[in-house]
CSV table of C-alpha atoms in Angstrom, one decimal:
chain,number,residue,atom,x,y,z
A,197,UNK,CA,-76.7,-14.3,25.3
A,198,UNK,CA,-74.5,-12.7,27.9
A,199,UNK,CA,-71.5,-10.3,28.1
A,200,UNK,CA,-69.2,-12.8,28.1
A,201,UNK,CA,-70.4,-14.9,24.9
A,202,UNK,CA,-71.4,-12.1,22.8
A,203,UNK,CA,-67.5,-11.3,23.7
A,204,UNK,CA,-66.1,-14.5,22.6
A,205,UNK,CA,-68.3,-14.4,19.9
A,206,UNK,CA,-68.0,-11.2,18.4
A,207,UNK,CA,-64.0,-10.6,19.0
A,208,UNK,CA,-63.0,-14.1,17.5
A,209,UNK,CA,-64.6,-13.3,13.8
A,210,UNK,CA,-63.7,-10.8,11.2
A,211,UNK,CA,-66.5,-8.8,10.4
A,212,UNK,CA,-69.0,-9.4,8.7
A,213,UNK,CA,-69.7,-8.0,4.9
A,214,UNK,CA,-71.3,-5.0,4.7
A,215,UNK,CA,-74.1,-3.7,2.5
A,216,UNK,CA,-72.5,-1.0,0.0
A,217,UNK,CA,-74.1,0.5,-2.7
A,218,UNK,CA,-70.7,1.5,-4.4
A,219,UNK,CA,-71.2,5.4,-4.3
A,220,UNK,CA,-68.4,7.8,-4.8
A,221,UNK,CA,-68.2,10.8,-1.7
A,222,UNK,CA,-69.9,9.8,0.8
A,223,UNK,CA,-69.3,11.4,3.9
A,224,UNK,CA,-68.5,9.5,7.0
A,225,UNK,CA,-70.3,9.0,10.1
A,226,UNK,CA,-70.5,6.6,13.1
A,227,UNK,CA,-73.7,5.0,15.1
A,228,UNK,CA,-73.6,3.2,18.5
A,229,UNK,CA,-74.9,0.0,18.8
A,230,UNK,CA,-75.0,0.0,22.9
A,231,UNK,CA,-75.4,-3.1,24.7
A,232,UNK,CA,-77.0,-3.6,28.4
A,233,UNK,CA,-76.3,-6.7,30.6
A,234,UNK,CA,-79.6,-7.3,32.5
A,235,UNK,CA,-80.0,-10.3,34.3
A,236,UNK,CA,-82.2,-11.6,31.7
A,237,UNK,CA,-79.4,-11.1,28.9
A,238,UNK,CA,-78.2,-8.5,26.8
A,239,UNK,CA,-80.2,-6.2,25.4
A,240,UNK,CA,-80.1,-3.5,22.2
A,241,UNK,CA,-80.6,-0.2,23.2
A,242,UNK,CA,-82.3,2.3,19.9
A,243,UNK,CA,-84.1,5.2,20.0
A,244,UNK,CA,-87.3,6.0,17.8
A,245,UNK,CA,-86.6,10.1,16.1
A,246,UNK,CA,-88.0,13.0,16.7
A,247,UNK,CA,-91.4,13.5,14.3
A,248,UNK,CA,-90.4,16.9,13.7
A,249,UNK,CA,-86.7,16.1,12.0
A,250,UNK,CA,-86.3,17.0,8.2
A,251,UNK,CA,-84.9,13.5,7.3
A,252,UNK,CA,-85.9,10.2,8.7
A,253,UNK,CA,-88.5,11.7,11.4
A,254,UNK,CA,-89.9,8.8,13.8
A,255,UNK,CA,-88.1,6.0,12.5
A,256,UNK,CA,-86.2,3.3,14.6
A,257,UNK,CA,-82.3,4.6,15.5
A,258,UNK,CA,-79.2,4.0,17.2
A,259,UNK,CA,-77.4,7.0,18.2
A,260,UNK,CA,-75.2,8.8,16.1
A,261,UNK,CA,-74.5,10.6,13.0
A,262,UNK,CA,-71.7,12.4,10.9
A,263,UNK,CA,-68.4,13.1,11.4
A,264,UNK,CA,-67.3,16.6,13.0
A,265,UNK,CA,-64.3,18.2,12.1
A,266,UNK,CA,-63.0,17.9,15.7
A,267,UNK,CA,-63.7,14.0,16.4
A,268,UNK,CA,-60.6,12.5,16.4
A,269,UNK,CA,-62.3,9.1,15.0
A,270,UNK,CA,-65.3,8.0,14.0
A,271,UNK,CA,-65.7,6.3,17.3
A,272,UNK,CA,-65.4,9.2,19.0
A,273,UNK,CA,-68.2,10.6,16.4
A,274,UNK,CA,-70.4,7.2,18.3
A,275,UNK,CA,-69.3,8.3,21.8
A,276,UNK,CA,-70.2,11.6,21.1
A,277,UNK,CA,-73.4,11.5,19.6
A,278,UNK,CA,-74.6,8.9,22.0
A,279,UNK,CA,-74.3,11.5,24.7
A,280,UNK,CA,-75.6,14.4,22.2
A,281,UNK,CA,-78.8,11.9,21.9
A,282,UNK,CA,-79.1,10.2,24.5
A,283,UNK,CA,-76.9,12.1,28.0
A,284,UNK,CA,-75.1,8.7,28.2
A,285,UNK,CA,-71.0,9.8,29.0
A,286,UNK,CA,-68.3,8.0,27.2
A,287,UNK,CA,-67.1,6.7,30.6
A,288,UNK,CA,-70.1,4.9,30.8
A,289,UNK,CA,-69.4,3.1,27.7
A,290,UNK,CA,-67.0,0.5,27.0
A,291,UNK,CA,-66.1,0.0,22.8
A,292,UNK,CA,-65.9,-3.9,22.1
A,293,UNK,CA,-65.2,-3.2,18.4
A,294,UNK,CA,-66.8,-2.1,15.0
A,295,UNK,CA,-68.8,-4.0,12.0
A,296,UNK,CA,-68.1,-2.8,8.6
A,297,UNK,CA,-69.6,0.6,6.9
A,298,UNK,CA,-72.6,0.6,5.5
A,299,UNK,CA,-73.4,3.0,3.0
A,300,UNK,CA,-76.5,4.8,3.3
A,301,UNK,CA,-79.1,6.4,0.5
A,302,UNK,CA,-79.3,9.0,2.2
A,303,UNK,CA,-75.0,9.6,1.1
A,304,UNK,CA,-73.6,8.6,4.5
A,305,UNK,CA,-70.7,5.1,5.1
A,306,UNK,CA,-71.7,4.8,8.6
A,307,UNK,CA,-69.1,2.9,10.7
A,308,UNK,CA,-71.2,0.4,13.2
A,309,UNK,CA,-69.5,1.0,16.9
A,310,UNK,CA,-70.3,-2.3,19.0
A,311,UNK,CA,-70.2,-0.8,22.6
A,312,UNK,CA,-71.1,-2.4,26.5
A,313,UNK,CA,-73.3,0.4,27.8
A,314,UNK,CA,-73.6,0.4,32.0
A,315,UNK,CA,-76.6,-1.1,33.0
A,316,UNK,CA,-77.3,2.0,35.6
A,317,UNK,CA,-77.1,4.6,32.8
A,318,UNK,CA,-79.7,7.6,33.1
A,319,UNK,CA,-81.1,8.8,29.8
A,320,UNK,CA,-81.2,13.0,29.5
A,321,UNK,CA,-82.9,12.8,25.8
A,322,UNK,CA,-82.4,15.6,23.0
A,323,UNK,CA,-85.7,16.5,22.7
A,324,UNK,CA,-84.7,17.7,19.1
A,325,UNK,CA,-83.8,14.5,18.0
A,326,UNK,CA,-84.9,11.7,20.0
A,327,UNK,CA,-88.7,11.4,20.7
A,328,UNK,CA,-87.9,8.3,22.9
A,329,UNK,CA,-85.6,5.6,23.9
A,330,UNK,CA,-86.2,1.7,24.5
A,331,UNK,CA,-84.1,-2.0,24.7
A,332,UNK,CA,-85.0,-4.7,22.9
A,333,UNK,CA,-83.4,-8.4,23.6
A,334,UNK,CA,-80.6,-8.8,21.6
A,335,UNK,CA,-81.8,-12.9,21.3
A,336,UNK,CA,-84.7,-11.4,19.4
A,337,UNK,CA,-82.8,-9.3,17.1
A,338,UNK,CA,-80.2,-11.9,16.6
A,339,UNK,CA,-82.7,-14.1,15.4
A,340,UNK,CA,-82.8,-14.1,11.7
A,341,UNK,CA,-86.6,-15.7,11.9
A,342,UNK,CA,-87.3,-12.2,13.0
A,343,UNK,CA,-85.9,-10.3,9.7
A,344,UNK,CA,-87.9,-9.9,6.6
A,345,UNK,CA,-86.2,-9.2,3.7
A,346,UNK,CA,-87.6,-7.1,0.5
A,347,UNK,CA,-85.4,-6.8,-2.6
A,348,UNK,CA,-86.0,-3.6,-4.7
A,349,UNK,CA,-85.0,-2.3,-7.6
A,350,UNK,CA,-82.8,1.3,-7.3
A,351,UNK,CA,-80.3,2.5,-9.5
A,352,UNK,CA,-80.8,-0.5,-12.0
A,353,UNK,CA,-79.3,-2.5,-9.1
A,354,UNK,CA,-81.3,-5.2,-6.5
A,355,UNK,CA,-80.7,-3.8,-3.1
A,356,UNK,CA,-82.8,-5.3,0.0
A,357,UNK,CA,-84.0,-3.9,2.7
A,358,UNK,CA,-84.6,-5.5,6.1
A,359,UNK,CA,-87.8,-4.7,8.8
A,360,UNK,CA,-87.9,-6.7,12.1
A,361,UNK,CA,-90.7,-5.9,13.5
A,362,UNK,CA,-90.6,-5.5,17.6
A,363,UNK,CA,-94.2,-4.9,19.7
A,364,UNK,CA,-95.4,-1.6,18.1
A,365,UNK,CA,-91.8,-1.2,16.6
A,366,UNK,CA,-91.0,-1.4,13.2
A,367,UNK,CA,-86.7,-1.4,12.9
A,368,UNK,CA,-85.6,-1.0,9.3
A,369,UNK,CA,-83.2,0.0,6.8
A,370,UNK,CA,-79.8,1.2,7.7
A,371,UNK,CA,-80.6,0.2,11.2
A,372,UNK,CA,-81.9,-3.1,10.5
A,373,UNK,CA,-79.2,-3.5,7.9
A,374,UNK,CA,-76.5,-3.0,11.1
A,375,UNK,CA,-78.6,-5.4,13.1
A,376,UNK,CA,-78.3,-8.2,10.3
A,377,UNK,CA,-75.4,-7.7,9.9
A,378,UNK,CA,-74.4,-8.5,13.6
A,379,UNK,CA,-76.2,-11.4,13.6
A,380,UNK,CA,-74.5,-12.8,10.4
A,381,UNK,CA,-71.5,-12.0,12.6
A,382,UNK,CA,-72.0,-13.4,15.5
A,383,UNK,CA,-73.5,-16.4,14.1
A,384,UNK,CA,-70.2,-17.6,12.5
C-alpha cells in the first residue's frame, strides 16, 4: 500500500468502531500512529518502552500519552508526545485523520492520530521512555491473518485482546487493538 491508496482508503470511510469498555472518567489522551513512505510501501513506525517504566515497561507502543492542560487538542497531545518520545517535530508530520477512542484498562480513551511521518526523520529517543524504535510494513499489520485474537473474561464482560506477533516483536493490546482497528477501516 502506498501514500496515495492508504489516502483514498482511509479518508473515504467513517471510522471504524472502537473497542470501549463503557467506563465512567476516563481521562483523555492521544497516540500517533506515524506512517513512512519507503519505496517498498508504507510502513508503521512503534516504539518498544523503556524496562524501567512503572506501567507497561517493554511493551510494543506508538507515541503518545495523556492530555496536558496546555494542549489545545488531543492531536496536539500526538504531535507532542511524538517529539517528547521520539525528537520527531510536528513540521515533520502531516495528520491524515483520527480512528475512534479506545478505552484503555489502564483508565485512559486514547484518541488514534493517523499521521504521514517524513521519510528522512532523525530519531533523538527519551531514554526515560523509549528503549528503542522500529517500522514494521503496514501490509503486515493490515493483514488480519497476522492478528490473534483471545477473548477473556474481565468485569463479568468478554473483552478480546489482540497480539500480532512481528520477528522478535510481540504488538498487543491497546496497541494492537488500534492496529485492528485500522485494518477493519481500511478494509471497507
Amino acid at each position: 500500500m502506498d501514500r496515495t491508496e492508504l489516502l483514498t482508503r482511509f479518508l473515504l470511510q467513517c471510522p471504524a468502531p472502537a473497542h470501549r469498555l463503557t467506563e465512567a472518567g476516563l481521562k483523555p489522551a492521544a497516540v500517533l500512529l506515524p506512517l513512512v513512505a519507503r519505496a517498498d510501501g508504507l510502513q508503521l513506525l512503534l516504539t518498544r518502552r523503556s524496562p524501567n517504566l512503572r506501567h507497561h515497561a517493554g511493551q510494543i507502543s506508538f507515541p503518545g500519552g495523556r492530555q496536558d492542560p496546555d494542549d489545545r487538542d488531543l492531536i496536539h497531545t500526538a504531535l507532542r508526545e511524538t517529539q517528547e518520545e521520539l525528537g520527531i517535530a510536528p513540521a515533520q508530520i502531516e495528520i491524515i485523520g483520527t480512528l475512534s477512542s479506545l478505552n484503555t484498562v489502564s483508565q485512559y480513551e486514547v484518541l488514534p492520530v493517523l499521521g504521514l511521518v517524513a521519510a528522512d526523520y532523525q530519531l533523538t529517543l527519551s531514554q526515560d521512555e523509549v528503549e528503542h524504535a522500529f517500522e514494521v510494513p503496514l501490509t503486515h499489520l493490515l493483514d488480519r491473518r497476522h492478528h490473534i485474537a483471545l477473548t477473556i473474561p474481565r468485569g463479568g464482560k468478554q473483552h478480546t485482546i489482540y497480539w500480532i506477533p512481528w520477528q522478535q516483536h510481540f504488538i498487543w493490546g491497546a496497541t494492537a487493538s488500534m492496529i485492528n482497528q485500522l485494518a477493519q477501516h481500511l478494509a471497507r
